[in-house]
Coordinates of C-alpha atoms and ligand atoms in Angstrom, one line a residue:
X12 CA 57.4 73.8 44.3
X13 CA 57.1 73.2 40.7
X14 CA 59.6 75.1 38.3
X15 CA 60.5 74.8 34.6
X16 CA 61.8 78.2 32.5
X17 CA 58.7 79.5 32.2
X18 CA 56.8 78.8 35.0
X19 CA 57.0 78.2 38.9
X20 CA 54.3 77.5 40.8
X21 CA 54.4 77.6 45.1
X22 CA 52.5 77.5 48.4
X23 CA 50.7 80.4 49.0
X24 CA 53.2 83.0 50.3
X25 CA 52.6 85.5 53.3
X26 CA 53.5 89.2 53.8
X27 CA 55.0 89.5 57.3
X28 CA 55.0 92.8 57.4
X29 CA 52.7 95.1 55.6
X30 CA 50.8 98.7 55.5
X31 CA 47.1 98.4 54.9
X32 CA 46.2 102.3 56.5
X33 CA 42.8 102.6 56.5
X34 CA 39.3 104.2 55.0
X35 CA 39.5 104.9 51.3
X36 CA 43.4 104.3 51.2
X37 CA 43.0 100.7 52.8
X38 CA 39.7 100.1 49.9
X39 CA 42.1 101.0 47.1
X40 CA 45.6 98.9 48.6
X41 CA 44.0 96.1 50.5
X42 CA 43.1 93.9 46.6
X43 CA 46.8 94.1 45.9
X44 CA 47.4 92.0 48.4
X45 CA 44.9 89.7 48.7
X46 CA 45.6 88.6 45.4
X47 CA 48.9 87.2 46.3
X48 CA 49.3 86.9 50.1
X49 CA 47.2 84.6 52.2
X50 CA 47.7 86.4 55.4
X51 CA 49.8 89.6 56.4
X52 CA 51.1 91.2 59.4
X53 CA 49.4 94.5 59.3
X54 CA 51.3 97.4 61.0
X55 CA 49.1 99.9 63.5
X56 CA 51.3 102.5 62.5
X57 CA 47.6 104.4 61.7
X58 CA 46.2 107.7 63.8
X59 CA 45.6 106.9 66.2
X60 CA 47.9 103.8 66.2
X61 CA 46.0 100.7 67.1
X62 CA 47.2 100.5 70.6
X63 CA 44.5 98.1 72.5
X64 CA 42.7 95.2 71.8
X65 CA 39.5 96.9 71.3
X66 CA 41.3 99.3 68.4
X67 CA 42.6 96.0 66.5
X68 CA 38.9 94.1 66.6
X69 CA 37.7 97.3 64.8
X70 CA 40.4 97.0 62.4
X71 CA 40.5 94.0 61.5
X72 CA 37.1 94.2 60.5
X73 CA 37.5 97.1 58.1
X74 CA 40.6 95.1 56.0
X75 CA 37.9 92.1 55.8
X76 CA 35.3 94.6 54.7
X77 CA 38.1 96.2 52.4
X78 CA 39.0 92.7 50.8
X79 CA 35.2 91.3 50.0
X80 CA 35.1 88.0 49.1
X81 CA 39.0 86.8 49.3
X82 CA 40.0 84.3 51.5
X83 CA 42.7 86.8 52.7
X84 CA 43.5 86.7 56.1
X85 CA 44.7 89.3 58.4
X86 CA 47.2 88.5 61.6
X87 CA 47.0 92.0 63.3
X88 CA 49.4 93.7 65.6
X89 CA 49.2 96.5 68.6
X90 CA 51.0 99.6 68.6
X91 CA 53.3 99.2 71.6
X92 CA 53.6 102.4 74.2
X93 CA 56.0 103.3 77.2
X94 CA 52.4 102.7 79.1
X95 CA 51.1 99.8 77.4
X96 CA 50.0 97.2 80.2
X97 CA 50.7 93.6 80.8
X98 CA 46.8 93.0 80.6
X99 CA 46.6 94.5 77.2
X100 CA 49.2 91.9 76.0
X101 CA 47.3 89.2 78.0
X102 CA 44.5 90.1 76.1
X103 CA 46.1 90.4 72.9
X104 CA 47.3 87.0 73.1
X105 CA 43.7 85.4 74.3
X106 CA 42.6 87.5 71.1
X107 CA 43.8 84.8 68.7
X108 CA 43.8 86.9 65.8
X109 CA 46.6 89.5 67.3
X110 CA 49.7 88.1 66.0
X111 CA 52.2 90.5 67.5
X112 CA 53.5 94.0 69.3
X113 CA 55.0 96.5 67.2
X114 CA 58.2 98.2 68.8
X115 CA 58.6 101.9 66.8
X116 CA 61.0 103.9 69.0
X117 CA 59.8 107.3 69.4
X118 CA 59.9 109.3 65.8
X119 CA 61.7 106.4 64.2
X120 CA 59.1 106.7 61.3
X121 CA 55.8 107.6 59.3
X122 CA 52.9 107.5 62.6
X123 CA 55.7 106.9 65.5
X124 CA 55.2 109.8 68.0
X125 CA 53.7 107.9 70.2
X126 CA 55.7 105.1 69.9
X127 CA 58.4 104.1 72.6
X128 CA 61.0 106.5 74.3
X129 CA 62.7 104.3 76.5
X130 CA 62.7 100.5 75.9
X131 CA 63.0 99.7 79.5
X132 CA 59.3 101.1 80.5
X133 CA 57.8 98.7 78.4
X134 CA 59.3 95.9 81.0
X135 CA 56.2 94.7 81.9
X136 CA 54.2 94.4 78.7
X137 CA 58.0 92.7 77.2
X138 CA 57.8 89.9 79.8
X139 CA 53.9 88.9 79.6
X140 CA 55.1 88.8 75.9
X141 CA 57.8 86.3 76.2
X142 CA 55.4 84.6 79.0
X143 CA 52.6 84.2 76.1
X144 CA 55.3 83.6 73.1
X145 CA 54.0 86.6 71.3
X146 CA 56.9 88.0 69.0
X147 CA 58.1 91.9 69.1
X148 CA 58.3 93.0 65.5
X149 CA 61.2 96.2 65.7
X150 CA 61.3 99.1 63.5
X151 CA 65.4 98.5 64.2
X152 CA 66.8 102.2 64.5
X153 CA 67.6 104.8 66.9
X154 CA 66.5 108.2 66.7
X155 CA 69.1 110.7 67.9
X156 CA 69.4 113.1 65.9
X157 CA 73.0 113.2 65.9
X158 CA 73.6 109.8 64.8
X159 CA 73.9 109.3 60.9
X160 CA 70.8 108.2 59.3
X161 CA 73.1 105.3 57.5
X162 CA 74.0 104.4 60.9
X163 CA 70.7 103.9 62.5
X164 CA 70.4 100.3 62.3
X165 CA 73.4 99.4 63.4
X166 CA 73.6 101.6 66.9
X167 CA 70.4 100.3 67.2
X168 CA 71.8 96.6 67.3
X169 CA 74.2 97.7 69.8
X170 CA 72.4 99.8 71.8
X171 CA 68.5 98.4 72.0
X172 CA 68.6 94.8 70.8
X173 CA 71.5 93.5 72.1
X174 CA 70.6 94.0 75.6
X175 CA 67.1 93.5 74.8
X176 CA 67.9 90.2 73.8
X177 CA 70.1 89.7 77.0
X178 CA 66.9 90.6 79.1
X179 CA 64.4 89.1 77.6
X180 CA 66.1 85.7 75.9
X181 CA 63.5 83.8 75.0
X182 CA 61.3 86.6 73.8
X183 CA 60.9 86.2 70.6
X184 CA 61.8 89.2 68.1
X185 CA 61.5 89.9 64.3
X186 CA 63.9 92.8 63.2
X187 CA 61.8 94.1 60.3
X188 CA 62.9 95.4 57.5
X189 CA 66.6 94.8 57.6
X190 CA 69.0 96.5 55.4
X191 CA 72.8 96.3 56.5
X192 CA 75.5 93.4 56.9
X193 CA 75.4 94.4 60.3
X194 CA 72.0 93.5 61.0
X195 CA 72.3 89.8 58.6
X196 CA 75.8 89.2 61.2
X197 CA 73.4 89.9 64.5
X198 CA 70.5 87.5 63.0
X199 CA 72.9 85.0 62.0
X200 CA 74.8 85.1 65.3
X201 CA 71.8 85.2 67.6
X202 CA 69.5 82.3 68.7
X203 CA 66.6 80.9 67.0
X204 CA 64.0 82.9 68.7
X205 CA 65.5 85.9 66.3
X206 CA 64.2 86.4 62.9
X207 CA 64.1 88.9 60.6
X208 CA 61.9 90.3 57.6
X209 CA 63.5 91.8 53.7
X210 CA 61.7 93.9 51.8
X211 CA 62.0 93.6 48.0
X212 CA 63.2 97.6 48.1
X213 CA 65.9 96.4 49.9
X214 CA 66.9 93.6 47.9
X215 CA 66.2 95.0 44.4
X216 CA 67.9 99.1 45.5
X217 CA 71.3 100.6 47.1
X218 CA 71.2 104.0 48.1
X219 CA 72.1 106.0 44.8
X220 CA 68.5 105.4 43.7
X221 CA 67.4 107.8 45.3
X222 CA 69.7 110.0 43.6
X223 CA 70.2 108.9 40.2
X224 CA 69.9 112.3 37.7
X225 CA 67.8 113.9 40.7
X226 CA 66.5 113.7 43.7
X227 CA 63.9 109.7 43.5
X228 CA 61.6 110.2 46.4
X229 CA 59.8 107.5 45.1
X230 CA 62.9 105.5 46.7
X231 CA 62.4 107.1 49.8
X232 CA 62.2 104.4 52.8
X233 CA 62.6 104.0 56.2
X234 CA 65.7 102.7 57.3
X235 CA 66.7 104.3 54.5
X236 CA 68.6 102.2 51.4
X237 CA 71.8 101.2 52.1
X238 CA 75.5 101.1 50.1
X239 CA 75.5 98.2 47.6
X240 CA 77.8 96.2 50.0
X241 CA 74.7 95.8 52.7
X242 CA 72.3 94.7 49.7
X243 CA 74.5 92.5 48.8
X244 CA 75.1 91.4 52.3
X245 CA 70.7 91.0 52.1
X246 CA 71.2 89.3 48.5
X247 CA 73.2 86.6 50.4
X248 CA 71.3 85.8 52.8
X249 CA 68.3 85.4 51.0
X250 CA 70.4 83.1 48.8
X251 CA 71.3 80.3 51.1
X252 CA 67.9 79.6 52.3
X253 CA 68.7 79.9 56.1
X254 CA 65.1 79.9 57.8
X255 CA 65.6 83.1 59.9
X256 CA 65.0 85.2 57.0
X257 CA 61.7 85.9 55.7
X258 CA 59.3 87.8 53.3
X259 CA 58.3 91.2 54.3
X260 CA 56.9 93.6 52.0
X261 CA 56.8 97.1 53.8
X262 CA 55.0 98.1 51.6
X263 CA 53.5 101.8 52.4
X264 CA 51.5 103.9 50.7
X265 CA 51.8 107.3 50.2
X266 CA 49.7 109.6 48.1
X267 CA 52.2 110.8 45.3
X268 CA 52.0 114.8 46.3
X269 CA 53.3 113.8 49.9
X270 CA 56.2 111.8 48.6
X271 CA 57.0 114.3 45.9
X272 CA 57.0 117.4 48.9
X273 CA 59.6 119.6 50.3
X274 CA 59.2 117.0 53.3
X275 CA 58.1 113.7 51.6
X276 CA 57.1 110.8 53.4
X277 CA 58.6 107.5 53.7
X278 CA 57.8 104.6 52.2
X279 CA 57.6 102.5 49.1
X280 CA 55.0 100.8 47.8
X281 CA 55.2 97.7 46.4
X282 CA 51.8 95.7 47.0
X283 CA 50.8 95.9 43.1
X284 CA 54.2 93.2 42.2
X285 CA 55.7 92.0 45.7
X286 CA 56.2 88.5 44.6
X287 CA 56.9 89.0 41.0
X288 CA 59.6 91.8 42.3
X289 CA 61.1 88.9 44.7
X290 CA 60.8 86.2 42.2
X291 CA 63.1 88.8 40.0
X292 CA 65.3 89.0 42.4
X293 CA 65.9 85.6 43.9
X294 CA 66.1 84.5 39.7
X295 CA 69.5 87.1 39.4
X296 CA 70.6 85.8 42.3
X297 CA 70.1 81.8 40.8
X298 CA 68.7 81.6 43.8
X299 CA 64.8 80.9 42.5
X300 CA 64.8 77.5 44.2
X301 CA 64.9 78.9 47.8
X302 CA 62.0 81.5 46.7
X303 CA 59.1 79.4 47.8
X304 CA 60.7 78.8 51.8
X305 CA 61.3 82.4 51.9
X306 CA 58.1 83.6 51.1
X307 CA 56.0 80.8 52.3
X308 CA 57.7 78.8 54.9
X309 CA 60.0 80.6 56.6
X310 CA 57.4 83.1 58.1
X311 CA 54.9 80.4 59.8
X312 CA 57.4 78.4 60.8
X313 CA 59.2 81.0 63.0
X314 CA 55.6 82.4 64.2
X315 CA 54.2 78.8 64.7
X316 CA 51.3 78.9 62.4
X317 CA 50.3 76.3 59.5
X318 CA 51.8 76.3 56.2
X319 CA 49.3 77.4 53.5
X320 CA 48.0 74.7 51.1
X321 CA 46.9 75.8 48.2
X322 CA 49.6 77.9 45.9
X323 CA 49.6 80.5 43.0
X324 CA 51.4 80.4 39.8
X325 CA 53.9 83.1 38.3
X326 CA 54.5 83.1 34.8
X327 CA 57.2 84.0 32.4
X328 CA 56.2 86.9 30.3
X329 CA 57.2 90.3 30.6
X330 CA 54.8 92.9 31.7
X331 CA 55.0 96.7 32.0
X332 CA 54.3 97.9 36.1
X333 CA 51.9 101.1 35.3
X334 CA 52.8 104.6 36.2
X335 CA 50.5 105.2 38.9
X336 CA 47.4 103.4 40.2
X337 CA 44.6 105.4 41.8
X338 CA 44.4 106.1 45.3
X339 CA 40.9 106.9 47.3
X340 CA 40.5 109.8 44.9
X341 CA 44.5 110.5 44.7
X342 CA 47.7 108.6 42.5
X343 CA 50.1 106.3 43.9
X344 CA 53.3 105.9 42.3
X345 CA 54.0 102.2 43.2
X346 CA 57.7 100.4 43.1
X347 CA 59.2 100.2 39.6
X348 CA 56.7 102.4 38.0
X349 CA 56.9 102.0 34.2
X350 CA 59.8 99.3 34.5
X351 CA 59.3 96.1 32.9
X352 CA 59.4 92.6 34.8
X353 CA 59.4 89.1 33.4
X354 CA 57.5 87.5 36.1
X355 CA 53.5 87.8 35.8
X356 CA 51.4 86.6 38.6
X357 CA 49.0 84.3 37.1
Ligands
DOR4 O1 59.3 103.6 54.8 C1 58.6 103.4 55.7 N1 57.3 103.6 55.6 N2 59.1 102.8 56.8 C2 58.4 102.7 57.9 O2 58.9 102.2 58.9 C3 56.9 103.1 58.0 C4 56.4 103.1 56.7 C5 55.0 103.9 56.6 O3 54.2 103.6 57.4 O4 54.8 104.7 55.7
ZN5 ZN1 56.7 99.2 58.1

C-alpha cells in the first residue's frame, strides 16, 4: 500500500458479498463492479434461486457475458434448501468456481421463500460442507414474527449459530452483513473458522436515516440499520485490523418505484462507489492504513484463495455521486445519491 494526502494506491480489493440479479438488471449493475473488484461473491438470491450446480454454470456465464472484456472474476454461490443434497455440495465443491452455500432462513429477505425452515434438515448438505471446507455465508436473523426486527441478529446468534457452530466446529461460516456489537462480540469470541462481512451502509448509517424529515427508503436494508452504538461497535472493528472482518458490499438493486412503494424492498445499492464509500469511512475513523487488508486481504485469506496482484488507485478530489443511474429501462437510486465524496476511483 502506497499512501500520501492525496493518494492511496492498493491491491486489488474483492467484494465478498454481492447482488448481480440478472438479465437487463445484471447488464446495467455488473460494470460497477468490475471496475473496482476483481472477484465477488455473488448471492443466488434470484427466481428461481440458483439452487444446483447446473443453475450456477448458467450463471456464471451470464455475469461474464454481462462484464465483456474485464478481467472480473466471479466466485459463485448455491441457494441452500431444507432438501438440498450432500451430492449437490459434492459437486459444488468439484465445480471449482462455486465458492460457497448461502444460508437465508425462510423469509429472512428479498428472494428467501424458499430458503431454510429448519437448520437442522440441512444436516447432511452442512457436514459434506465442512468435509470439503466450503464456507456457509448466513443472512444472520430469525424470522418470527414476534421478535423485534432490531433484535433479529442477535436471537439469531443465540438461537441458530451458536449451536450451529457447536455442531458443525470446523465448518467454516461467514456471518454477512453484520450490524450489531452483539454480532462483532460472537466473531471476536469464536474460533478462526468464523468470519464475517461489513457493508459500507452499515459503517457509514445508524438507524435514524431512514427517518430523517421523512420516511428514506432509500436506507432501507436487510438486517435493518442499527442504533449508533452498534455502528460504532462495526466502526471499531474495522479499525483495529483484526483479520476476521472483511469487505462486503451487499449491494442490491432495486428499481427506484419498488423501494419508493407502500411495501418497498430491501436493499441498498452501493456498487457505483463501494471502495471510495469505505475509503471515506476508514479515513474518519484514521483508520485508512488498515483499508487495504480489509478490502483485499482479509477476504482470500479466510477463503483460501490468492491475493490479487495488480491494485487500483483512489484519488483525492471531491466528486458529486449522481442522483440516479439507469436501470434496464428503469432508475436506480444508488447509496449517497447527490452527496459529495472526496475519494475518486482513478
Ligand atoms: O437489503 C437486502 N437486500 N438484504 C438482503 O439480505 C437481500 C438484499 C436483496 O437481495 O435485495
Ligand atoms: Zn445480501
Amino acid at each position: 500500500m502506497t499512501t500520501n494526502s492525496s493518494q492511496l494506491t492498493i491491491i486489488r480489493p474483492d467484494d465478498w458479498h454481492l447482488h448481480l440479479r440478472d438479465g437487463e438488471v445484471l447488464a446495467s449493475v455488473a460494470p460497477f463492479t468490475a471496475r473496482q473488484f476483481a472477484r465477488a461473491i455473488v448471492m443466488p438470491n434470484l427466481k428461481p434461486a440458483i439452487t444446483t450446480v447446473k443453475q450456477a454454470v448458467a450463471y456464471v456465464d451470464r455475469i461474464v457475458a454481462a462484464v465483456g472484456e474485464s478481467a472480473f472474476e466471479p466466485l459463485m454461490t448455491l441457494y441452500l434448501t431444507d432438501e438440498t443434497p450432500a451430492t449437490e455440495i459434492v459437486a459444488a465443491e468439484k465445480s471449482c468456481f462455486i465458492k460457497a452455500v448461502k444460508l437465508y432462513p425462510a423469509g429472512a429477505t428479498t428472494n428467501s421463500s424458499e430458503g431454510v425452515t429448519d437448520i437442522r434438515k440441512c444436516d447432511a448438505a452442512l457436514e459434506a460442507m465442512q468435509e470439503a471446507g466450503l464456507p456457509l455465508l448466513v443472512h444472520g436473523e430469525v424470522t418470527e414474527p414476534e421478535i423485534d426486527v432490531f433484535d433479529r441478529e442477535k436471537v439469531f446468534i443465540e438461537q441458530v449459530m451458536m449451536p450451529l457452530m457447536n455442531r458443525f466446529p470446523t465448518l467454516k461460516i461467514v456471518f454477512e452483513h453484520i450490524t450489531t456489537a452483539d454480532a462483532v462480540d460472537f466473531v471476536l469470541g469464536a474460533p478462526s473458522n468464523i468470519g464475517a462481512t461489513i457493508t459500507p451502509h452499515h459503517l457509514m448509517l445508524n438507524r435514524n436515516a431512514m427517518f430523517e424529515g421523512g420516511l428514506r427508503p432509500h436506507n432501507y436494508c436487510l438486517p435493518v440499520l442499527k442504533r449508533e452504538q452498534h455502528r460504532q461497535a462495526l466502526l471499531k472493528a474495522i479499525s483495529t485490523g483484526n483479520p476476521r472482518f472483511f469487505l462486503g458490499t451487499d449491494s442490491a438493486p432495486h428499481e427506484q418505484h419498488k423501494k419508493e412503494s407502500g411495501c418497498g424492498c430491501a436493499g441498498i445499492f452501493s456498487a457505483h462507489a463501494a471502495i471510495e464509500i469505505y475509503a471515506t469511512v476508514f479515513e474518519a475513523q484514521k483508520a485508512l492504513d488498515k483499508l487495504e487488508a480489509f478490502a483485499s486481504f482479509h477476504g482470500p485469506d479466510f477463503y483460501g484463495l490468492p491475493r490479487n496482484t495488480d491494485t487500483i488507485t483512489l484519488k483525492k478530489t471531491p466528486w458529486v455521486i449522481p442522483d440516479s443511474y439507469p436501470l434496464a429501462g428503469q432508475t436506480l437510486i444508488p447509496m449517497m445519491a447527490g452527496e459529495t465524496l472526496n475519494w475518486k476511483l482513478m
